[in-house]
Amino acid sequence: MTQINENYLKLKAGYLFPEIGRRVKAYSDANQSAKIIRLGIGDVTLPLAPTIVNAMVDAAKEMGSSAGFHGYGPEQGYSFLIQKIIAHDYTARGVQIAEDEVFVSDGSKCDCGNIQEIFSLDSKIAVVDPVYPVYVDTNVMAGRTGEVGADGRYANIIYMPATEENNFEPDFPKEKPDIIYLCYPNNPTGMVATKARLTEWVNFAKKMGSIILYDSAYESFIQDPEIPKSIYEIPGAKEVAMEFRSFSKTAGFTGTRCAYLVIPKDLKGKTKAGEEISFNSLWNRRHTTKFNGVSYVTQKGAEAIFSAQGQVEIKEQISYYMQNAKLIREGLATAGYTVFGGTNAPYIWLKTPRGLKSWEFFDELLGKAQVVGTPGSGFGPAGEGYFRLSAFGKREDVISAIERIQKM
């Protein structure tokens, strides 16, 4: 018989979100009259902004004519979208990015999972704990780790705990990492990194010869003007960092699928023989080999995000979600919970009450309040004893959920 990739057998029992779905289904089947409110998975609930919809409708009509039809486009993305990305997200912040340093894709989750292919299997990764599961699981699948231990950590991964004790600001690893995964605003804790702290990370990466994979999918939710929205606002970051961006939460593209990855040409690795190679060229080869590009219609919708009216509309949506975050954060605090995040990110991170484990609190919250959240332990061992709530629900559901929790 054909052999399987046994690295998949190292993975823990199930991916976090399907396990949540399984438990919710079991409860729903047994309690069919219950009105369950879902504040777990970070899926948006507001519809696409009118300007985006109109742009996509117009693009679809174009596709229905001989003159306007588009077949395969450039795998890296259409220039009309890349130019808007650069002007709005980088040039406006004093950062110079070239068109061929931007790669449009169908999602940051895919990019974060696929990027590991261009690194040696001998590369050692460092992750903040708790962590977005994709960073770890895809490296396990690739064979870059050992088995998972009794403590829930995989061998050959450097874990950097981020807890209340260190103000969710992980210490720099003592051993040399080849690849460092950072996510700010952070999923799941909702915390952010200051310019001073990001400068320290950039300097650390330079000193160690490491590469930072910087996931800034939630940058549009930053409210504090002193907090960097891009790691490239830090001098020297283009020499040590790739940046992942997404329209999923920024503009409600969770079902539409569009994101982009920035890999500066200054970012280089080396062969075993010591030859320097641009990661940009490696990713371009991988991207054009395995991906046929985001649809023309979707990219026209993404372009509309950057129009004056598009900006007004998506900022209204972001404000809506951040008001939800405020209601959740303040409602939980009133009920006596210890809460973090929710001020520059759409996630609220709370300590579970009475020393409950994360999954115990999940079951209690579902059983007593019919509210679904995300157990912190699903993001890593340091997440045990914590719990994540998302601000992406409908306003009436958020208000109802907090009222239910307060009555528990």
GROMACS .gro file of C-alpha atoms in nm:
model
  408
    1MET     CA    1   0.000   0.000   0.000
    2THR     CA    2   0.106   0.362  -0.057
    3GLN     CA    3   0.260   0.517   0.253
    4ILE     CA    4   0.110   0.824   0.419
    5ASN     CA    5   0.284   1.135   0.545
    6GLU     CA    6   0.319   1.026   0.907
    7ASN     CA    7   0.383   1.380   1.024
    8TYR     CA    8   0.004   1.425   1.015
    9LEU     CA    9  -0.022   1.162   1.289
   10LYS     CA   10   0.174   1.392   1.521
   11LEU     CA   11  -0.107   1.646   1.515
   12LYS     CA   12  -0.318   1.672   1.825
   13ALA     CA   13  -0.660   1.504   1.815
   14GLY     CA   14  -0.842   1.772   1.616
   15TYR     CA   15  -0.812   2.123   1.485
   16LEU     CA   16  -0.952   2.368   1.739
   17PHE     CA   17  -1.249   2.506   1.549
   18PRO     CA   18  -1.393   2.174   1.423
   19GLU     CA   19  -1.386   2.051   1.785
   20ILE     CA   20  -1.584   2.358   1.890
   21GLY     CA   21  -1.832   2.283   1.612
   22ARG     CA   22  -1.866   1.924   1.728
   23ARG     CA   23  -1.943   2.023   2.087
   24VAL     CA   24  -2.188   2.293   1.982
   25LYS     CA   25  -2.371   2.051   1.752
   26ALA     CA   26  -2.399   1.793   2.028
   27TYR     CA   27  -2.543   2.053   2.265
   28SER     CA   28  -2.778   2.192   1.999
   29ASP     CA   29  -2.908   1.847   1.908
   30ALA     CA   30  -2.987   1.782   2.274
   31ASN     CA   31  -3.134   2.129   2.332
   32GLN     CA   32  -3.313   2.217   2.010
   33SER     CA   33  -3.499   2.516   2.153
   34ALA     CA   34  -3.180   2.686   2.274
   35LYS     CA   35  -3.078   3.008   2.097
   36ILE     CA   36  -2.702   2.976   2.078
   37ILE     CA   37  -2.495   3.293   2.035
   38ARG     CA   38  -2.158   3.238   1.867
   39LEU     CA   39  -1.874   3.464   1.971
   40GLY     CA   40  -1.608   3.204   1.897
   41ILE     CA   41  -1.466   3.180   1.546
   42GLY     CA   42  -1.370   3.523   1.416
   43ASP     CA   43  -1.608   3.533   1.121
   44VAL     CA   44  -1.762   3.868   1.038
   45THR     CA   45  -2.138   3.928   1.032
   46LEU     CA   46  -2.184   4.261   0.853
   47PRO     CA   47  -2.244   4.243   0.475
   48LEU     CA   48  -1.993   4.367   0.221
   49ALA     CA   49  -1.989   4.746   0.195
   50PRO     CA   50  -2.201   4.888  -0.093
   51THR     CA   51  -1.900   5.034  -0.276
   52ILE     CA   52  -1.732   4.692  -0.279
   53VAL     CA   53  -2.049   4.518  -0.399
   54ASN     CA   54  -2.099   4.772  -0.677
   55ALA     CA   55  -1.740   4.727  -0.794
   56MET     CA   56  -1.780   4.350  -0.804
   57VAL     CA   57  -2.110   4.374  -0.990
   58ASP     CA   58  -1.951   4.604  -1.248
   59ALA     CA   59  -1.655   4.368  -1.281
   60ALA     CA   60  -1.888   4.070  -1.328
   61LYS     CA   61  -2.068   4.258  -1.605
   62GLU     CA   62  -1.732   4.329  -1.766
   63MET     CA   63  -1.660   3.958  -1.761
   64GLY     CA   64  -1.983   3.904  -1.954
   65SER     CA   65  -1.856   4.092  -2.258
   66SER     CA   66  -1.591   4.001  -2.511
   67ALA     CA   67  -1.410   4.329  -2.460
   68GLY     CA   68  -1.412   4.308  -2.080
   69PHE     CA   69  -1.354   3.937  -2.029
   70HIS     CA   70  -1.052   3.838  -1.817
   71GLY     CA   71  -0.912   3.488  -1.810
   72TYR     CA   72  -0.602   3.395  -1.618
   73GLY     CA   73  -0.456   3.706  -1.461
   74PRO     CA   74  -0.108   3.755  -1.317
   75GLU     CA   75  -0.062   3.509  -1.033
   76GLN     CA   76   0.094   3.782  -0.819
   77GLY     CA   77  -0.214   4.003  -0.856
   78TYR     CA   78  -0.333   4.277  -1.089
   79SER     CA   79  -0.131   4.595  -1.091
   80PHE     CA   80  -0.441   4.810  -1.031
   81LEU     CA   81  -0.485   4.649  -0.687
   82ILE     CA   82  -0.117   4.627  -0.594
   83GLN     CA   83  -0.067   4.997  -0.666
   84LYS     CA   84  -0.356   5.088  -0.434
   85ILE     CA   85  -0.219   4.860  -0.161
   86ILE     CA   86   0.122   5.022  -0.181
   87ALA     CA   87  -0.010   5.378  -0.187
   88HIS     CA   88  -0.254   5.333   0.101
   89ASP     CA   89  -0.081   5.086   0.331
   90TYR     CA   90   0.285   5.174   0.281
   91THR     CA   91   0.369   5.496   0.095
   92ALA     CA   92   0.126   5.686   0.318
   93ARG     CA   93   0.333   5.565   0.617
   94GLY     CA   94   0.666   5.656   0.465
   95VAL     CA   95   0.749   5.299   0.360
   96GLN     CA   96   0.877   5.225   0.010
   97ILE     CA   97   0.753   4.893  -0.133
   98ALA     CA   98   0.792   4.786  -0.498
   99GLU     CA   99   0.511   4.625  -0.697
  100ASP     CA  100   0.700   4.299  -0.735
  101GLU     CA  101   0.733   4.274  -0.357
  102VAL     CA  102   0.355   4.230  -0.314
  103PHE     CA  103   0.176   3.899  -0.377
  104VAL     CA  104  -0.206   3.896  -0.381
  105SER     CA  105  -0.357   3.571  -0.253
  106ASP     CA  106  -0.680   3.409  -0.140
  107GLY     CA  107  -0.612   3.448   0.231
  108SER     CA  108  -0.352   3.505   0.500
  109LYS     CA  109  -0.429   3.168   0.653
  110CYS     CA  110  -0.314   3.006   0.329
  111ASP     CA  111  -0.007   3.227   0.309
  112CYS     CA  112   0.090   3.164   0.673
  113GLY     CA  113   0.055   2.791   0.613
  114ASN     CA  114   0.227   2.780   0.275
  115ILE     CA  115   0.520   3.010   0.346
  116GLN     CA  116   0.706   2.741   0.538
  117GLU     CA  117   0.766   2.556   0.210
  118ILE     CA  118   1.043   2.795   0.108
  119PHE     CA  119   1.243   2.732   0.425
  120SER     CA  120   1.473   2.439   0.499
  121LEU     CA  121   1.321   2.155   0.700
  122ASP     CA  122   1.613   2.207   0.936
  123SER     CA  123   1.485   2.555   1.022
  124LYS     CA  124   1.386   2.600   1.384
  125ILE     CA  125   1.071   2.801   1.446
  126ALA     CA  126   0.976   3.017   1.743
  127VAL     CA  127   0.613   3.092   1.823
  128VAL     CA  128   0.440   3.303   2.083
  129ASP     CA  129   0.230   3.083   2.313
  130PRO     CA  130  -0.073   3.112   2.287
  131VAL     CA  131  -0.056   3.110   1.909
  132TYR     CA  132  -0.276   3.094   1.599
  133PRO     CA  133  -0.279   2.714   1.540
  134VAL     CA  134  -0.191   2.734   1.169
  135TYR     CA  135   0.164   2.847   1.244
  136VAL     CA  136   0.237   2.534   1.444
  137ASP     CA  137   0.024   2.274   1.266
  138THR     CA  138   0.164   2.340   0.918
  139ASN     CA  139   0.519   2.301   1.046
  140VAL     CA  140   0.418   1.975   1.211
  141MET     CA  141   0.272   1.855   0.880
  142ALA     CA  142   0.594   1.946   0.702
  143GLY     CA  143   0.806   1.741   0.942
  144ARG     CA  144   0.985   2.032   1.106
  145THR     CA  145   0.893   1.923   1.460
  146GLY     CA  146   0.911   1.626   1.690
  147GLU     CA  147   0.622   1.461   1.873
  148VAL     CA  148   0.387   1.652   2.099
  149GLY     CA  149   0.477   1.619   2.466
  150ALA     CA  150   0.263   1.575   2.776
  151ASP     CA  151   0.272   1.952   2.821
  152GLY     CA  152   0.107   2.004   2.481
  153ARG     CA  153   0.423   2.140   2.320
  154TYR     CA  154   0.593   1.991   2.016
  155ALA     CA  155   0.960   1.899   2.031
  156ASN     CA  156   1.193   2.120   1.823
  157ILE     CA  157   0.970   2.429   1.850
  158ILE     CA  158   1.072   2.726   2.061
  159TYR     CA  159   0.770   2.840   2.264
  160MET     CA  160   0.761   3.197   2.395
  161PRO     CA  161   0.491   3.216   2.666
  162ALA     CA  162   0.275   3.531   2.673
  163THR     CA  163   0.069   3.548   2.991
  164GLU     CA  164  -0.062   3.796   3.243
  165GLU     CA  165   0.264   3.759   3.437
  166ASN     CA  166   0.471   3.913   3.156
  167ASN     CA  167   0.192   4.144   3.035
  168PHE     CA  168   0.154   3.918   2.728
  169GLU     CA  169   0.491   4.037   2.603
  170PRO     CA  170   0.702   3.726   2.539
  171ASP     CA  171   1.071   3.721   2.622
  172PHE     CA  172   1.323   3.681   2.342
  173PRO     CA  173   1.419   3.316   2.297
  174LYS     CA  174   1.749   3.209   2.450
  175GLU     CA  175   1.835   2.977   2.161
  176LYS     CA  176   1.862   3.089   1.800
  177PRO     CA  177   1.540   3.063   1.596
  178ASP     CA  178   1.557   3.062   1.219
  179ILE     CA  179   1.195   3.173   1.186
  180ILE     CA  180   0.995   3.383   1.433
  181TYR     CA  181   0.617   3.404   1.403
  182LEU     CA  182   0.470   3.728   1.537
  183CYS     CA  183   0.106   3.841   1.518
  184TYR     CA  184   0.000   4.194   1.613
  185PRO     CA  185  -0.266   4.293   1.695
  186ASN     CA  186  -0.248   3.950   1.846
  187ASN     CA  187  -0.482   3.663   1.782
  188PRO     CA  188  -0.593   3.538   2.035
  189THR     CA  189  -0.496   3.780   2.315
  190GLY     CA  190  -0.593   4.108   2.147
  191MET     CA  191  -0.269   4.272   2.262
  192VAL     CA  192  -0.049   4.500   2.048
  193ALA     CA  193   0.323   4.571   2.011
  194THR     CA  194   0.462   4.920   2.059
  195LYS     CA  195   0.711   5.072   1.818
  196ALA     CA  196   0.983   5.030   2.081
  197ARG     CA  197   0.905   4.660   2.124
  198LEU     CA  198   0.892   4.593   1.749
  199THR     CA  199   1.226   4.772   1.716
  200GLU     CA  200   1.367   4.529   1.971
  201TRP     CA  201   1.231   4.235   1.771
  202VAL     CA  202   1.384   4.366   1.449
  203ASN     CA  203   1.719   4.417   1.620
  204PHE     CA  204   1.699   4.069   1.773
  205ALA     CA  205   1.629   3.914   1.432
  206LYS     CA  206   1.925   4.098   1.280
  207LYS     CA  207   2.154   3.987   1.560
  208MET     CA  208   2.045   3.623   1.536
  209GLY     CA  209   2.016   3.604   1.159
  210SER     CA  210   1.644   3.518   1.190
  211ILE     CA  211   1.344   3.589   0.971
  212ILE     CA  212   1.024   3.737   1.121
  213LEU     CA  213   0.693   3.624   0.974
  214TYR     CA  214   0.472   3.915   1.075
  215ASP     CA  215   0.097   3.852   1.065
  216SER     CA  216  -0.082   4.188   1.074
  217ALA     CA  217  -0.423   4.070   0.958
  218TYR     CA  218  -0.593   4.288   1.223
  219GLU     CA  219  -0.398   4.611   1.174
  220SER     CA  220  -0.707   4.806   1.069
  221PHE     CA  221  -0.851   4.766   1.421
  222ILE     CA  222  -0.567   4.959   1.586
  223GLN     CA  223  -0.713   5.271   1.747
  224ASP     CA  224  -0.398   5.411   1.909
  225PRO     CA  225  -0.206   5.625   1.656
  226GLU     CA  226   0.121   5.547   1.837
  227ILE     CA  227   0.095   5.174   1.763
  228PRO     CA  228   0.260   5.067   1.432
  229LYS     CA  229   0.029   4.912   1.174
  230SER     CA  230   0.316   4.766   0.974
  231ILE     CA  231   0.643   4.619   1.087
  232TYR     CA  232   0.803   4.812   0.800
  233GLU     CA  233   0.751   5.129   1.000
  234ILE     CA  234   1.052   5.003   1.193
  235PRO     CA  235   1.389   5.092   1.031
  236GLY     CA  236   1.566   4.785   0.898
  237ALA     CA  237   1.259   4.560   0.908
  238LYS     CA  238   1.266   4.503   0.531
  239GLU     CA  239   1.591   4.312   0.583
  240VAL     CA  240   1.440   4.064   0.830
  241ALA     CA  241   1.060   4.048   0.793
  242MET     CA  242   0.777   3.934   0.569
  243GLU     CA  243   0.432   4.084   0.631
  244PHE     CA  244   0.096   3.913   0.593
  245ARG     CA  245  -0.216   4.126   0.535
  246SER     CA  246  -0.580   4.033   0.485
  247PHE     CA  247  -0.906   4.193   0.372
  248SER     CA  248  -1.108   3.930   0.562
  249LYS     CA  249  -1.164   4.133   0.878
  250THR     CA  250  -1.072   4.473   0.735
  251ALA     CA  251  -1.351   4.463   0.474
  252GLY     CA  252  -1.557   4.151   0.547
  253PHE     CA  253  -1.383   3.929   0.289
  254THR     CA  254  -1.397   3.610   0.497
  255GLY     CA  255  -1.615   3.449   0.231
  256THR     CA  256  -1.484   3.652  -0.062
  257ARG     CA  257  -1.116   3.562  -0.003
  258CYS     CA  258  -0.845   3.814  -0.076
  259ALA     CA  259  -0.521   3.898   0.103
  260TYR     CA  260  -0.162   3.981   0.026
  261LEU     CA  261   0.191   3.902   0.137
  262VAL     CA  262   0.484   4.144   0.122
  263ILE     CA  263   0.834   3.999   0.076
  264PRO     CA  264   1.101   4.268   0.027
  265LYS     CA  265   1.378   4.178  -0.216
  266ASP     CA  266   1.629   4.273   0.055
  267LEU     CA  267   1.515   3.970   0.255
  268LYS     CA  268   1.759   3.687   0.193
  269GLY     CA  269   1.844   3.337   0.307
  270LYS     CA  270   2.134   3.115   0.219
  271THR     CA  271   2.201   2.774   0.073
  272LYS     CA  272   2.403   2.506   0.251
  273ALA     CA  273   2.697   2.624   0.041
  274GLY     CA  274   2.653   2.976   0.178
  275GLU     CA  275   2.508   3.141  -0.135
  276GLU     CA  276   2.259   3.420  -0.061
  277ILE     CA  277   1.916   3.379  -0.224
  278SER     CA  278   1.623   3.620  -0.224
  279PHE     CA  279   1.314   3.483  -0.048
  280ASN     CA  280   1.113   3.701  -0.284
  281SER     CA  281   1.231   3.498  -0.583
  282LEU     CA  282   1.163   3.168  -0.404
  283TRP     CA  283   0.809   3.268  -0.312
  284ASN     CA  284   0.744   3.402  -0.661
  285ARG     CA  285   0.839   3.060  -0.798
  286ARG     CA  286   0.623   2.878  -0.546
  287HIS     CA  287   0.329   3.117  -0.588
  288THR     CA  288   0.326   3.104  -0.967
  289THR     CA  289   0.365   2.726  -0.968
  290LYS     CA  290   0.088   2.640  -0.722
  291PHE     CA  291  -0.158   2.931  -0.752
  292ASN     CA  292  -0.352   3.071  -1.046
  293GLY     CA  293  -0.438   3.404  -0.889
  294VAL     CA  294  -0.736   3.567  -0.721
  295SER     CA  295  -1.029   3.629  -0.953
  296TYR     CA  296  -1.058   3.956  -1.142
  297VAL     CA  297  -1.400   4.024  -0.987
  298THR     CA  298  -1.265   3.979  -0.634
  299GLN     CA  299  -0.964   4.200  -0.697
  300LYS     CA  300  -1.187   4.477  -0.836
  301GLY     CA  301  -1.387   4.452  -0.514
  302ALA     CA  302  -1.065   4.476  -0.313
  303GLU     CA  303  -0.955   4.778  -0.515
  304ALA     CA  304  -1.280   4.955  -0.420
  305ILE     CA  305  -1.181   4.929  -0.052
  306PHE     CA  306  -0.922   5.198  -0.116
  307SER     CA  307  -1.162   5.446  -0.278
  308ALA     CA  308  -1.269   5.745  -0.069
  309GLN     CA  309  -1.622   5.608  -0.022
  310GLY     CA  310  -1.492   5.257   0.034
  311GLN     CA  311  -1.273   5.384   0.318
  312VAL     CA  312  -1.570   5.559   0.478
  313GLU     CA  313  -1.780   5.243   0.463
  314ILE     CA  314  -1.524   4.998   0.596
  315LYS     CA  315  -1.423   5.236   0.877
  316GLU     CA  316  -1.788   5.241   0.982
  317GLN     CA  317  -1.785   4.862   0.996
  318ILE     CA  318  -1.461   4.853   1.192
  319SER     CA  319  -1.609   5.106   1.436
  320TYR     CA  320  -1.915   4.882   1.474
  321TYR     CA  321  -1.702   4.582   1.568
  322MET     CA  322  -1.483   4.786   1.803
  323GLN     CA  323  -1.796   4.912   1.979
  324ASN     CA  324  -1.892   4.548   2.020
  325ALA     CA  325  -1.548   4.484   2.169
  326LYS     CA  326  -1.602   4.768   2.415
  327LEU     CA  327  -1.940   4.630   2.519
  328ILE     CA  328  -1.793   4.284   2.575
  329ARG     CA  329  -1.487   4.409   2.760
  330GLU     CA  330  -1.682   4.641   2.990
  331GLY     CA  331  -1.966   4.393   3.040
  332LEU     CA  332  -1.727   4.120   3.146
  333ALA     CA  333  -1.538   4.354   3.378
  334THR     CA  334  -1.867   4.454   3.541
  335ALA     CA  335  -1.941   4.085   3.596
  336GLY     CA  336  -1.607   4.045   3.776
  337TYR     CA  337  -1.397   3.889   3.502
  338THR     CA  338  -1.033   3.981   3.441
  339VAL     CA  339  -1.015   4.090   3.078
  340PHE     CA  340  -0.746   4.187   2.829
  341GLY     CA  341  -0.743   4.314   2.470
  342GLY     CA  342  -1.045   4.458   2.293
  343THR     CA  343  -0.907   4.812   2.263
  344ASN     CA  344  -0.689   4.781   1.952
  345ALA     CA  345  -0.816   4.443   1.835
  346PRO     CA  346  -1.150   4.268   1.784
  347TYR     CA  347  -1.067   3.995   2.038
  348ILE     CA  348  -1.122   3.992   2.413
  349TRP     CA  349  -0.904   3.759   2.618
  350LEU     CA  350  -1.032   3.673   2.965
  351LYS     CA  351  -0.919   3.468   3.260
  352THR     CA  352  -1.149   3.179   3.332
  353PRO     CA  353  -1.323   3.213   3.671
  354ARG     CA  354  -1.269   2.993   3.976
  355GLY     CA  355  -0.961   2.829   3.828
  356LEU     CA  356  -1.163   2.648   3.561
  357LYS     CA  357  -0.972   2.498   3.272
  358SER     CA  358  -1.045   2.652   2.932
  359TRP     CA  359  -1.261   2.367   2.799
  360GLU     CA  360  -1.445   2.344   3.133
  361PHE     CA  361  -1.539   2.710   3.101
  362PHE     CA  362  -1.639   2.651   2.738
  363ASP     CA  363  -1.885   2.382   2.847
  364GLU     CA  364  -2.015   2.593   3.135
  365LEU     CA  365  -2.067   2.899   2.913
  366LEU     CA  366  -2.246   2.690   2.652
  367GLY     CA  367  -2.458   2.503   2.906
  368LYS     CA  368  -2.559   2.796   3.127
  369ALA     CA  369  -2.564   3.091   2.885
  370GLN     CA  370  -2.579   2.926   2.541
  371VAL     CA  371  -2.281   3.139   2.440
  372VAL     CA  372  -1.991   2.998   2.235
  373GLY     CA  373  -1.637   3.124   2.273
  374THR     CA  374  -1.292   2.979   2.209
  375PRO     CA  375  -1.094   2.793   2.477
  376GLY     CA  376  -0.753   2.950   2.528
  377SER     CA  377  -0.582   2.612   2.558
  378GLY     CA  378  -0.668   2.551   2.192
  379PHE     CA  379  -0.410   2.817   2.107
  380GLY     CA  380  -0.133   2.651   2.307
  381PRO     CA  381  -0.041   2.544   2.660
  382ALA     CA  382   0.008   2.901   2.783
  383GLY     CA  383  -0.355   2.967   2.686
  384GLU     CA  384  -0.482   2.728   2.952
  385GLY     CA  385  -0.700   2.915   3.199
  386TYR     CA  386  -0.792   3.179   2.942
  387PHE     CA  387  -1.076   3.221   2.693
  388ARG     CA  388  -1.131   3.424   2.374
  389LEU     CA  389  -1.445   3.608   2.271
  390SER     CA  390  -1.484   3.771   1.930
  391ALA     CA  391  -1.638   4.112   1.861
  392PHE     CA  392  -1.761   4.012   1.515
  393GLY     CA  393  -2.117   3.926   1.620
  394LYS     CA  394  -2.431   4.125   1.554
  395ARG     CA  395  -2.490   4.402   1.808
  396GLU     CA  396  -2.810   4.252   1.947
  397ASP     CA  397  -2.637   3.917   1.994
  398VAL     CA  398  -2.341   4.077   2.170
  399ILE     CA  399  -2.571   4.261   2.410
  400SER     CA  400  -2.774   3.948   2.476
  401ALA     CA  401  -2.461   3.737   2.529
  402ILE     CA  402  -2.319   3.976   2.788
  403GLU     CA  403  -2.652   3.989   2.971
  404ARG     CA  404  -2.657   3.611   2.986
  405ILE     CA  405  -2.299   3.590   3.108
  406GLN     CA  406  -2.367   3.848   3.378
  407LYS     CA  407  -2.654   3.633   3.507
  408MET     CA  408  -2.441   3.320   3.534
   0.00000   0.00000   0.00000
